[in-house]
Coordinates of C-alpha atoms in Angstrom, one line a residue:
Chain V
M1 CA -20.3 2.3 -55.7
K2 CA -18.3 5.2 -54.0
I3 CA -21.5 7.5 -52.9
Q4 CA -22.7 4.3 -51.1
S5 CA -19.2 3.6 -49.6
S6 CA -19.6 7.6 -48.3
F7 CA -22.6 7.1 -47.2
W8 CA -22.3 4.4 -45.2
L9 CA -18.9 6.1 -44.1
A10 CA -20.8 9.3 -43.1
I11 CA -23.5 7.3 -40.6
V12 CA -20.9 6.0 -39.5
A13 CA -19.2 9.1 -38.5
S14 CA -22.3 10.1 -37.1
V15 CA -22.7 7.4 -34.8
I16 CA -19.4 7.6 -33.4
L17 CA -19.7 11.2 -33.3
S18 CA -23.2 11.3 -31.3
A19 CA -21.9 8.9 -28.6
C20 CA -19.0 11.0 -28.1
S21 CA -20.8 14.4 -27.9
T22 CA -21.7 16.0 -24.6
S23 CA -25.5 16.4 -23.0
V24 CA -26.9 18.7 -20.6
E25 CA -30.2 18.2 -19.2
R26 CA -31.6 21.0 -16.3
L27 CA -33.2 19.6 -13.1
D28 CA -35.4 20.7 -10.4
A29 CA -32.9 21.1 -7.6
Q30 CA -35.1 18.9 -5.3
Q31 CA -35.3 16.6 -7.9
Q32 CA -33.6 13.4 -5.6
I33 CA -30.5 11.5 -7.5
D34 CA -27.9 9.1 -6.1
L35 CA -25.0 8.6 -8.7
S36 CA -22.3 7.8 -6.3
G37 CA -23.3 7.4 -3.2
A38 CA -21.9 9.7 -1.4
W39 CA -22.7 12.9 0.3
N40 CA -25.2 15.3 -2.1
D41 CA -27.3 17.6 -2.0
T42 CA -30.3 16.0 -1.3
D43 CA -28.7 14.7 2.3
S44 CA -27.8 18.8 2.7
Q45 CA -30.7 19.7 2.0
L46 CA -32.7 16.8 4.2
V47 CA -30.9 17.3 7.3
A48 CA -30.5 21.0 7.2
R49 CA -34.6 21.2 7.1
E50 CA -34.6 18.7 9.4
M51 CA -32.3 19.5 12.3
I52 CA -33.7 22.5 12.1
E53 CA -37.1 22.2 12.4
D54 CA -36.6 19.9 15.7
S55 CA -34.3 22.8 17.1
L56 CA -37.5 25.2 17.0
S57 CA -40.3 22.8 18.3
R58 CA -38.2 22.1 21.2
A59 CA -38.7 24.2 24.5
W60 CA -35.1 25.9 24.7
I61 CA -37.1 29.2 22.5
S62 CA -39.9 29.3 24.5
K63 CA -38.5 28.9 27.6
F64 CA -36.3 32.3 25.6
V65 CA -38.5 34.6 24.9
K66 CA -40.9 34.1 27.9
S67 CA -37.4 34.9 29.6
E68 CA -36.4 37.4 27.6
G69 CA -38.8 39.1 25.5
K70 CA -37.5 38.9 22.6
D71 CA -36.7 35.9 20.0
P72 CA -33.1 34.4 20.2
A73 CA -30.7 36.0 18.0
V74 CA -28.3 32.7 16.9
I75 CA -25.6 32.2 14.4
V76 CA -24.1 29.3 12.5
G77 CA -20.6 28.3 13.9
R78 CA -18.6 25.2 12.2
V79 CA -19.6 22.0 11.1
K80 CA -16.3 20.1 10.8
N81 CA -16.1 17.4 8.6
L82 CA -15.1 14.4 10.5
S83 CA -16.1 12.1 7.5
H84 CA -15.1 9.5 4.9
E85 CA -16.0 12.3 2.5
H86 CA -14.5 16.0 1.0
I87 CA -17.7 17.2 2.0
N88 CA -18.0 21.5 1.5
T89 CA -20.0 22.3 4.5
N90 CA -20.3 25.9 3.5
T91 CA -23.2 24.5 1.3
F92 CA -24.6 22.9 4.7
I93 CA -24.2 25.7 7.0
A94 CA -25.9 27.9 4.3
N95 CA -28.7 25.4 3.8
M96 CA -29.2 25.5 7.9
E97 CA -29.2 29.6 7.9
R98 CA -32.1 29.8 4.7
E99 CA -34.1 27.3 7.4
L100 CA -33.6 29.1 10.4
I101 CA -33.9 32.7 8.7
N102 CA -37.2 31.5 6.7
S103 CA -38.2 30.3 10.2
G104 CA -39.2 33.4 11.5
E105 CA -39.2 32.0 14.7
V106 CA -35.5 33.5 15.3
Q107 CA -33.1 36.5 15.0
F108 CA -30.1 35.3 12.6
V109 CA -26.7 36.6 13.0
A110 CA -24.1 37.5 10.2
S111 CA -20.9 34.8 10.4
S112 CA -17.6 36.2 11.5
A113 CA -16.7 36.4 8.1
N114 CA -19.3 38.1 7.3
R115 CA -19.2 40.4 10.0
Q116 CA -15.8 41.2 9.2
E117 CA -16.7 42.1 6.1
I118 CA -19.4 44.4 7.4
R119 CA -17.1 46.2 9.9
D120 CA -14.7 47.5 6.9
E121 CA -17.0 48.8 5.6
R122 CA -18.7 50.6 8.7
A123 CA -14.7 51.6 8.9
D124 CA -15.1 53.3 5.5
Q125 CA -18.4 54.7 6.1
D126 CA -16.7 56.7 9.2
L127 CA -14.2 58.3 7.0
N128 CA -16.0 58.3 3.4
A129 CA -20.1 58.4 4.1
S130 CA -22.1 61.9 4.6
E131 CA -23.3 62.0 8.4
A132 CA -27.2 61.7 7.4
T133 CA -26.0 58.6 5.7
R134 CA -23.0 57.0 7.7
K135 CA -24.0 54.0 10.2
E136 CA -22.6 54.1 14.0
M137 CA -19.8 51.6 15.3
G138 CA -20.8 49.5 18.4
Q139 CA -24.5 48.9 17.0
E140 CA -24.4 44.9 16.1
Y141 CA -26.9 42.7 17.5
G142 CA -25.7 40.1 19.4
A143 CA -26.0 36.5 19.3
D144 CA -27.3 34.9 21.8
F145 CA -26.9 31.2 20.8
M146 CA -24.5 29.7 18.9
M147 CA -25.2 26.2 16.6
Q148 CA -22.0 23.7 16.0
G149 CA -21.5 20.5 15.2
Q150 CA -19.9 17.7 12.9
I151 CA -20.3 15.3 10.3
N152 CA -19.4 11.7 10.9
T153 CA -19.2 8.4 8.9
I154 CA -18.6 4.9 9.6
I155 CA -18.3 2.5 6.1
D156 CA -18.4 -1.2 6.3
V157 CA -16.9 -2.1 3.4
D158 CA -17.5 -5.9 1.1
G159 CA -16.2 -6.6 -2.2
S160 CA -18.0 -3.8 -4.5
T161 CA -20.9 -3.0 -1.6
Q162 CA -20.8 -1.1 1.2
V163 CA -22.9 0.3 3.7
R164 CA -22.5 4.4 4.4
F165 CA -23.9 5.6 7.9
Y166 CA -23.7 9.4 8.2
Q167 CA -24.2 10.8 11.4
V168 CA -24.9 14.8 11.8
N169 CA -24.3 16.1 14.8
L170 CA -25.8 20.2 16.1
E171 CA -25.4 21.5 19.5
L172 CA -27.1 25.0 20.2
I173 CA -24.8 26.4 22.9
S174 CA -25.9 29.3 25.0
I175 CA -23.1 32.3 24.5
K176 CA -23.8 34.0 28.1
D177 CA -22.9 30.9 30.2
N178 CA -21.6 28.0 27.9
R179 CA -25.5 26.2 28.5
K180 CA -26.6 23.5 26.0
V181 CA -30.1 23.8 25.1
W182 CA -30.2 21.7 22.4
I183 CA -28.4 18.5 20.7
G184 CA -30.2 17.4 17.4
E185 CA -29.0 13.8 15.6
K186 CA -29.5 13.0 12.3
K187 CA -28.5 10.2 10.8
I188 CA -28.5 8.9 7.3
K189 CA -28.0 5.0 6.0
K190 CA -27.1 4.6 2.4
L191 CA -26.3 0.7 0.6
V192 CA -24.3 1.2 -2.3
K193 CA -23.8 -1.5 -5.0
N194 CA -21.1 -0.9 -7.7
S195 CA -21.0 -3.1 -10.1
K196 CA -19.2 -6.0 -10.7
L197 CA -18.5 -5.3 -15.1
R198 CA -18.2 -2.2 -16.9
G199 CA -18.8 -1.2 -20.4
Chain M
M1 CA -3.9 -5.3 -45.1
H2 CA -4.6 -1.7 -44.0
K3 CA -6.3 -3.0 -41.1
I4 CA -2.9 -5.1 -39.8
M5 CA -1.3 -1.1 -41.0
F6 CA -3.8 0.7 -38.3
V7 CA -3.5 -2.0 -35.2
L8 CA 0.7 -1.8 -36.1
L9 CA 0.1 1.9 -35.5
C10 CA -1.6 2.0 -32.9
L11 CA 0.5 -0.3 -31.0
L12 CA 3.8 1.2 -32.2
S13 CA 2.5 4.4 -30.1
G14 CA 1.6 3.1 -27.1
C15 CA 4.7 1.3 -27.2
A16 CA 6.4 4.7 -27.9
A17 CA 4.7 6.7 -25.0
Q18 CA 5.2 4.1 -22.7
H19 CA 9.0 3.9 -23.8
N20 CA 9.0 7.7 -22.7
N21 CA 7.5 7.2 -19.8
I22 CA 10.4 5.3 -18.5
K23 CA 12.4 6.8 -19.8
L24 CA 11.1 9.9 -17.4
A25 CA 10.9 8.0 -14.9
N26 CA 14.8 7.1 -15.3
Q27 CA 16.3 11.2 -15.6
L28 CA 13.8 11.3 -12.7
Q29 CA 16.9 10.2 -10.8
Q30 CA 19.5 12.4 -12.4
E31 CA 16.7 16.0 -13.1
P32 CA 15.0 17.8 -10.9
P33 CA 11.5 16.8 -10.5
E34 CA 10.5 20.4 -12.0
K35 CA 12.4 19.8 -15.7
I36 CA 10.5 16.1 -15.4
L37 CA 7.1 17.5 -14.6
S38 CA 7.4 20.3 -17.2
I39 CA 7.9 17.6 -19.5
L40 CA 5.4 15.4 -18.6
S41 CA 2.9 18.7 -18.4
E42 CA 3.4 18.7 -22.0
K43 CA 2.5 15.2 -22.7
E44 CA -1.0 14.3 -23.7
P45 CA -2.0 11.1 -21.5
D46 CA -3.4 8.4 -23.9
Q47 CA -6.8 6.8 -22.4
S48 CA -5.6 3.9 -21.3
D49 CA -3.4 5.5 -19.7
F50 CA -5.0 8.0 -17.5
A51 CA -4.8 7.1 -14.2
Q52 CA -0.4 6.1 -14.3
Y53 CA 0.1 9.1 -16.3
Y54 CA -2.3 12.0 -13.4
L55 CA -0.2 10.0 -10.6
N56 CA 2.7 10.2 -11.9
L57 CA 2.2 14.0 -12.8
G58 CA 0.7 14.9 -9.1
Y59 CA 3.9 13.2 -7.3
L60 CA 6.0 15.1 -9.2
Q61 CA 3.7 18.6 -9.0
L62 CA 3.6 17.7 -4.7
L63 CA 7.7 17.4 -5.2
S64 CA 7.6 20.7 -6.9
G65 CA 5.4 22.3 -4.7
E66 CA 2.5 22.9 -6.7
F67 CA 0.1 21.7 -4.2
E68 CA -3.1 22.1 -5.3
L69 CA -2.1 21.0 -9.0
S70 CA -0.8 17.6 -7.7
I71 CA -4.5 18.0 -5.0
D72 CA -6.6 18.3 -8.9
S73 CA -4.3 15.5 -10.5
L74 CA -4.6 12.8 -7.7
L75 CA -8.1 13.1 -7.8
K76 CA -9.1 12.7 -11.7
A77 CA -6.5 9.4 -10.9
K78 CA -8.3 8.2 -7.9
N79 CA -11.6 8.4 -9.3
E80 CA -10.4 6.5 -13.0
M81 CA -8.7 4.2 -10.2
L82 CA -12.3 3.9 -8.6
S83 CA -14.3 3.7 -12.2
L84 CA -12.6 1.4 -12.8
Q85 CA -12.4 -1.1 -10.3
A86 CA -15.2 -2.5 -12.2
T87 CA -14.3 -5.6 -15.3
S88 CA -14.6 -4.5 -18.6
I89 CA -15.8 -7.7 -21.1
S90 CA -13.7 -5.6 -24.4
E91 CA -11.5 -4.6 -22.6
N92 CA -10.6 -8.2 -21.5
V93 CA -11.2 -9.4 -25.0
A94 CA -8.6 -7.2 -26.2
A95 CA -6.4 -7.7 -23.7
G96 CA -6.8 -11.9 -24.6
T97 CA -6.5 -11.1 -27.9
V98 CA -3.6 -8.4 -29.1
N99 CA -1.9 -7.3 -25.3
E100 CA -2.3 -6.2 -22.1
T101 CA -2.2 -2.5 -22.6
F102 CA -5.3 -2.5 -24.2
R103 CA -6.8 -2.4 -20.5
R104 CA -7.3 0.9 -19.4
Y105 CA -4.3 1.4 -16.6
S106 CA -6.9 0.6 -13.2
G107 CA -3.5 0.8 -10.5
Y108 CA -1.9 -2.3 -8.4
P109 CA -2.8 -2.3 -4.8
T110 CA -0.1 -0.3 -4.0
D111 CA -1.3 2.8 -6.4
R112 CA -4.8 2.5 -4.6
V113 CA -3.7 3.2 -1.2
M114 CA -0.6 5.2 -1.9
V115 CA -2.6 7.5 -3.9
H116 CA -4.0 8.5 -0.6
N117 CA -0.8 9.1 1.0
M118 CA 0.2 12.1 -1.5
L119 CA -3.1 13.4 -2.0
A120 CA -3.0 13.6 2.0
L121 CA 0.5 15.4 2.1
S122 CA -1.1 17.7 -0.9
Y123 CA -3.9 19.0 1.6
L124 CA -1.5 18.9 4.5
F125 CA 1.2 21.5 3.1
N126 CA -1.6 23.6 1.5
N127 CA -2.9 24.0 4.7
G128 CA -5.9 21.7 4.5
I129 CA -5.5 19.1 7.3
D130 CA -9.2 18.2 7.7
D131 CA -8.7 16.9 4.2
A132 CA -6.0 15.7 4.6
R133 CA -7.9 13.7 7.6
V134 CA -10.7 12.6 4.7
E135 CA -7.6 11.1 2.5
M136 CA -6.3 9.0 5.2
L137 CA -10.2 7.3 6.4
Q138 CA -10.3 6.9 2.2
A139 CA -7.0 4.7 2.4
D140 CA -8.1 2.8 5.4
V141 CA -11.4 1.9 3.4
E142 CA -9.0 1.2 0.5
M143 CA -7.1 -0.9 2.2
K144 CA -9.6 -2.7 4.4
K145 CA -11.2 -3.7 1.2
L146 CA -7.7 -5.0 0.2
A147 CA -6.9 -7.0 3.3
Q148 CA -6.4 -10.7 3.0
S149 CA -6.2 -12.9 5.6
D150 CA -2.5 -14.5 4.0
S151 CA -0.8 -11.4 2.9
L152 CA -0.1 -8.2 3.1
N153 CA -0.8 -7.0 -0.4
G154 CA -2.4 -3.9 -0.2
Q155 CA -1.2 -2.8 3.2
L156 CA 0.5 0.3 3.9
A157 CA 2.8 1.1 7.1
S158 CA 3.2 4.2 5.6
T159 CA 0.0 5.1 5.5
H160 CA -1.1 4.6 9.1
L161 CA 2.0 6.4 10.0
L162 CA 0.6 9.4 8.3
S163 CA -2.6 9.2 9.9
A164 CA -1.1 8.8 13.1
I165 CA 0.7 11.8 12.7
I166 CA -2.2 13.8 11.4
Y167 CA -4.4 12.5 14.3
E168 CA -1.8 13.4 16.4
L169 CA -1.8 17.0 14.6
L170 CA -5.1 17.0 16.0
D171 CA -5.2 15.5 18.9
E172 CA -6.8 13.2 18.1
R173 CA -5.0 10.4 20.6
S174 CA -6.8 7.4 20.9
N175 CA -6.8 7.2 16.7
A176 CA -3.5 8.3 16.6
F177 CA -2.2 5.8 19.3
I178 CA -4.3 2.4 17.4
S179 CA -2.5 4.0 13.8
Y180 CA 0.9 4.6 15.4
Q181 CA 0.0 0.0 16.9
L182 CA -1.1 -0.7 12.7
A183 CA 1.9 0.8 11.2
E184 CA 4.1 -1.0 13.7
K185 CA 2.2 -4.4 13.2
I186 CA 2.5 -4.4 9.7
L187 CA 6.7 -3.8 10.0
K188 CA 7.0 -6.3 12.2
E189 CA 4.9 -8.6 9.9
R190 CA 7.5 -7.5 6.9
N191 CA 10.6 -7.6 9.0
I192 CA 11.1 -3.7 9.1
S193 CA 13.1 -2.9 12.1
L194 CA 10.5 -0.2 13.4
P195 CA 11.8 3.6 13.3
R196 CA 12.9 5.6 16.6
G197 CA 10.0 8.1 16.1
L198 CA 6.8 5.1 16.0
K199 CA 8.5 3.7 18.9
L200 CA 8.3 7.5 20.9
G201 CA 4.7 8.3 18.9
L202 CA 3.4 4.8 20.5
L203 CA 5.0 5.6 23.9
R204 CA 3.6 9.3 23.9
M205 CA 0.2 8.5 22.6
S206 CA -0.1 5.7 25.1
D207 CA 0.6 8.1 27.9
K208 CA -1.6 10.7 26.8
M209 CA -4.4 8.9 26.5
G210 CA -4.0 7.6 30.4
N211 CA -3.7 4.1 28.8
D212 CA -0.9 2.6 31.5
T213 CA -1.4 -1.2 30.6
Q214 CA -0.4 0.3 27.1
Y215 CA 2.5 2.5 28.3
Q216 CA 4.1 -0.1 30.6
Y217 CA 4.6 -2.5 27.5
Y218 CA 6.0 -0.3 25.6
S219 CA 8.3 1.2 28.4
K220 CA 9.0 -2.3 28.7
Q221 CA 9.5 -2.8 25.3
Y222 CA 11.5 0.6 24.9
P223 CA 13.1 1.5 28.1
V224 CA 15.8 3.5 26.9
L225 CA 13.4 6.0 24.6
S226 CA 10.8 5.7 27.9
K227 CA 13.6 7.2 29.9
L228 CA 13.7 10.1 26.8
K229 CA 10.4 10.8 26.9
Q230 CA 10.0 11.2 31.1
V231 CA 12.6 14.6 30.1
R232 CA 10.5 17.5 29.9
Q233 CA 8.9 17.9 26.9
K234 CA 10.1 20.4 24.2
K235 CA 9.0 23.4 22.6
H236 CA 9.2 22.1 19.1
Q237 CA 8.0 18.6 18.2
V238 CA 9.0 18.2 14.4
F239 CA 7.8 14.8 11.5
G240 CA 10.2 14.3 9.3
L241 CA 9.5 12.6 5.8
Y242 CA 12.0 11.7 4.0
F243 CA 11.5 10.5 -0.1
D244 CA 14.5 8.5 -1.3
G245 CA 15.3 7.5 -4.6
V246 CA 13.2 6.2 -7.2
V247 CA 11.1 3.2 -7.3
S248 CA 11.5 0.6 -10.0
N249 CA 10.6 -0.2 -13.5
K250 CA 9.7 -3.2 -15.1
V251 CA 11.0 -4.5 -18.3
Q252 CA 9.8 -6.7 -21.1
Q253 CA 10.7 -10.3 -20.9
S254 CA 9.9 -11.7 -24.2
L255 CA 10.6 -15.5 -25.7
A256 CA 9.6 -16.3 -29.8
V257 CA 10.0 -19.7 -30.8
P258 CA 8.7 -21.5 -34.0
S259 CA 5.2 -23.5 -33.8
F260 CA 5.6 -27.7 -33.2
N261 CA 5.1 -27.6 -37.4
G262 CA 7.8 -24.4 -37.9
K263 CA 4.6 -22.6 -40.2
Q264 CA 4.8 -19.4 -38.1
I265 CA 7.1 -18.1 -35.1
V266 CA 4.8 -18.1 -31.5
R267 CA 5.8 -14.8 -29.2
V268 CA 4.9 -14.5 -25.6
S269 CA 5.4 -11.6 -24.0
M270 CA 5.4 -10.7 -19.5
P271 CA 6.1 -7.8 -17.0
A272 CA 9.2 -8.4 -14.8
Y273 CA 11.2 -6.1 -12.4
T274 CA 15.2 -6.8 -13.0
S275 CA 16.6 -7.7 -9.3
V276 CA 18.1 -4.1 -8.4
Q277 CA 20.3 -3.6 -4.7
H278 CA 18.8 -0.4 -4.2
R279 CA 21.4 1.3 -1.1
D280 CA 18.8 3.7 1.1
Q281 CA 20.0 7.2 1.2
H282 CA 18.2 9.1 4.5
N283 CA 18.5 12.2 5.4
Q284 CA 19.1 14.1 9.0
I285 CA 17.4 16.2 11.1
N286 CA 19.7 18.4 13.5
D287 CA 19.2 21.0 16.0
N288 CA 22.7 21.5 17.6
E289 CA 22.2 18.3 20.3
Q290 CA 20.3 15.9 18.3
K291 CA 21.2 14.8 15.1
I292 CA 18.7 12.2 14.3
N293 CA 18.6 9.6 10.9
S294 CA 15.5 9.1 8.8
E295 CA 14.4 5.2 9.2
V296 CA 12.6 3.5 6.8
V297 CA 9.3 2.9 6.7
E298 CA 8.0 1.9 3.5
N299 CA 9.5 -0.3 0.5
V300 CA 8.1 0.7 -1.9
D301 CA 9.9 -1.5 -4.3
K302 CA 9.5 -4.2 -2.6
L303 CA 5.9 -3.1 -2.4
V304 CA 5.7 -3.3 -6.5
R305 CA 6.9 -6.7 -7.4
E306 CA 4.5 -8.3 -4.9
D307 CA 1.8 -6.5 -6.4
L308 CA 3.3 -8.1 -9.9
D309 CA 3.6 -11.5 -8.0
K310 CA 0.0 -11.5 -7.0
E311 CA -0.7 -10.8 -10.7
Y312 CA 1.6 -13.5 -12.4
P313 CA -0.8 -15.9 -12.0
S314 CA -3.4 -14.2 -13.8
I315 CA -1.0 -12.5 -16.4
L316 CA 0.4 -15.6 -17.4
L317 CA -3.2 -17.2 -17.7
L318 CA -4.0 -14.3 -20.4
T319 CA -0.5 -14.6 -21.8
T320 CA -1.1 -18.5 -22.6
T321 CA -4.5 -17.7 -23.8
R322 CA -3.2 -14.7 -26.2
A323 CA -1.2 -17.1 -27.5
I324 CA -3.2 -19.3 -28.8
A325 CA -5.8 -17.0 -29.8
K326 CA -2.9 -15.7 -31.9
Y327 CA -1.8 -19.3 -33.3
Q328 CA -5.5 -19.7 -34.9
L329 CA -5.6 -16.5 -36.5
V330 CA -2.4 -17.4 -38.3
K331 CA -3.1 -20.6 -39.0
E332 CA -6.5 -19.4 -40.4
A333 CA -4.9 -16.6 -43.0
Q334 CA -2.3 -19.1 -43.8
D335 CA -4.8 -21.8 -45.4
K336 CA -6.9 -19.0 -47.1
D337 CA -3.6 -16.8 -48.1
P338 CA 0.3 -18.2 -47.6
I339 CA 1.3 -14.6 -48.2
L340 CA -1.6 -12.8 -45.5
G341 CA -0.3 -16.3 -42.7
I342 CA 3.3 -14.2 -43.1
L343 CA 1.7 -10.7 -42.6
A344 CA -0.8 -12.2 -39.4
N345 CA 2.2 -14.0 -38.3
L346 CA 4.4 -10.6 -38.3
A347 CA 1.5 -8.4 -36.3
T348 CA 0.9 -10.9 -34.0
I349 CA 4.5 -10.9 -33.5
F350 CA 4.9 -7.0 -32.8
S351 CA 1.6 -6.4 -31.4
E352 CA 2.6 -9.1 -28.4
V353 CA 3.9 -6.3 -25.6
A354 CA 3.7 -6.4 -22.2
D355 CA 2.1 -3.8 -20.0
L356 CA 5.5 -2.5 -18.2
R357 CA 2.6 0.6 -17.2
S358 CA 2.8 1.1 -13.0
W359 CA 3.5 4.3 -11.0
N360 CA 6.8 4.3 -11.8
M361 CA 8.0 7.8 -10.6
L362 CA 7.3 7.0 -6.4
P363 CA 10.1 7.1 -4.3
A364 CA 12.1 3.7 -3.8
T365 CA 12.0 4.4 0.5
I366 CA 9.8 6.2 2.4
Q367 CA 11.2 7.2 5.9
F368 CA 10.4 8.6 9.0
S369 CA 12.1 10.6 11.8
Y370 CA 10.8 12.4 15.1
L371 CA 12.3 15.6 17.0
E372 CA 11.8 17.4 19.8
T373 CA 13.8 20.7 20.4
D374 CA 13.8 23.8 21.9
A375 CA 15.7 25.3 18.8
D376 CA 14.5 28.2 16.8
H377 CA 16.0 25.9 14.0
I378 CA 16.2 22.6 12.6
V379 CA 18.6 21.7 9.8
V380 CA 17.1 19.0 7.2
S381 CA 20.4 17.4 5.2
T382 CA 20.3 14.8 2.8
N383 CA 23.8 13.3 1.0
H384 CA 22.9 14.5 -2.3
Q385 CA 21.3 17.9 -1.8
G386 CA 23.4 19.4 0.4
D387 CA 21.9 21.0 4.1
S388 CA 18.5 23.3 4.2
V389 CA 17.7 25.4 6.9
V390 CA 14.3 25.3 8.4
E391 CA 12.7 27.9 11.0
L392 CA 10.6 26.8 13.7
A393 CA 8.9 30.2 14.8
A394 CA 6.4 29.9 17.1
L395 CA 4.1 27.0 16.7
K396 CA 4.2 24.1 18.4
Q397 CA 3.6 21.3 16.2
H398 CA 5.9 20.5 12.4
V399 CA 6.0 18.5 10.0
I400 CA 8.8 18.7 7.5
L401 CA 9.2 16.5 3.6
S402 CA 11.8 16.4 2.2
T403 CA 13.4 14.6 -1.0
G404 CA 16.8 13.1 -2.1
L405 CA 15.9 14.2 -5.8
S406 CA 15.4 18.3 -5.0
D407 CA 16.8 20.6 -2.4
K408 CA 13.3 21.4 -1.2
V409 CA 12.1 21.1 1.9
F410 CA 8.0 21.2 2.9
H411 CA 7.0 22.6 5.9
Y412 CA 3.8 22.7 7.4
E413 CA 2.8 23.9 10.7
Q414 CA 0.4 24.4 13.9

């Protein structure tokens, strides 16, 4: 009788413990998973890819190559988060940088934060590196265009149902004369229905 | 027998946690937030009180200047409240048969909006104005979700005012103007006199936007302030926020009566707020030329009472249902064995406790003041905490947060 009750106790305990344990499943980074309906990595990658593809397919790039005889050098500036969510715009910027560099159609210049670190390194080399390996100041590649933008949202709520509308606007501005050579826009609309019941 | 003892022990531990929480909130009136924070930090929250614990913890961390920790705690509370907006059948069954503390704390409408205020302030004083703006947008969505045509429940003037300040700092003039207007609308509906700073905000923003119709309207409404506004623009804008006192705690009101046949005791317990006449204390901002007193923009003590009033019908219904269920349980136990019946009756009496949980460390009132000055420093004075000098340096816009609970003054400038 005692053995039987201990057996049942062990069964119940293992069921309870298995319910409490953490499970981890490795996923493909490209796999689309939406949990809360908020802006996620899929949105970030999708928008970056589509917008950069659009920007590189427009006439400004061929006009620049024709007039200057070289590929344009681009830098990604600030993308302002004006949305309802705490969006890490750095990952979005990183996605855009990757798409731009991998396109092979533009030169890409490091961001201002990266540049400062490199300048510090050059200043250090100026003092400490041998003459043969030292890199000189004043040899930086100046960008021709800066890409800037913003993420906006409109949220419409009715009870447990929400329509989330995201609009990402990007602009490519000529650093030489402030001309806007490309304006891109990408919209995402999501219908989020939250359950009215929980466990 | 063992089961009854187990249930009683669980209930007593839950009861003790609530008792401690109420004691700490009362202590906050006399002792600095840092001390209460150190006591609260040592405790582990019950799963059912998770949101309440982190709301209080986050608020105390904000008042102690630990902004990153405050953001972390308040986000935990916000996400918990969000996840509990759906109804749980098992929790409702437990609440309808044992007591309401078996339900996880999902926050009252005031909590669900106020958490965005506290998060926005934490982000702002942590130099994250863009994140503060996000919180204000989320608060706006939350208020829209809670909006009802016949009630102001869940509609906070302080949230709109804070939104207006943040938009003004970001030079989003039309958004700032709309937020000042929304704050004005709620205050008028609540019969709270409009703070001078809010009237100036309406004049300033309508003028900056070039909205002549609205500017003329507000100039007629507030002619004295309109003339004041026309004087040369000064070097600094100071937005002062002041948290006064601590909001009221709930109390338990119980009634124990013999059943109609006299065979058992039936006990019901309901939460309530006692009528406390809160005497507002105000702070003062002084630049040697002007002395500006803070004015109430949110009576939080009144809001929490409104929250409970709104919940009252459902609490009453659940309490009655529970009393019937407990009566039946005791009757069945009595039919089996009179001793078991007595024990069951004792268990139902002891288990009948009211849900006294609330965000009970919030300020009793939130107050606002506005000052334009050329001075390079101002003095912030409160009755309890004395004077604090705030250097204004070369930057133009300043947000100052002070409280009657400590001598700390938080300063954001840009």
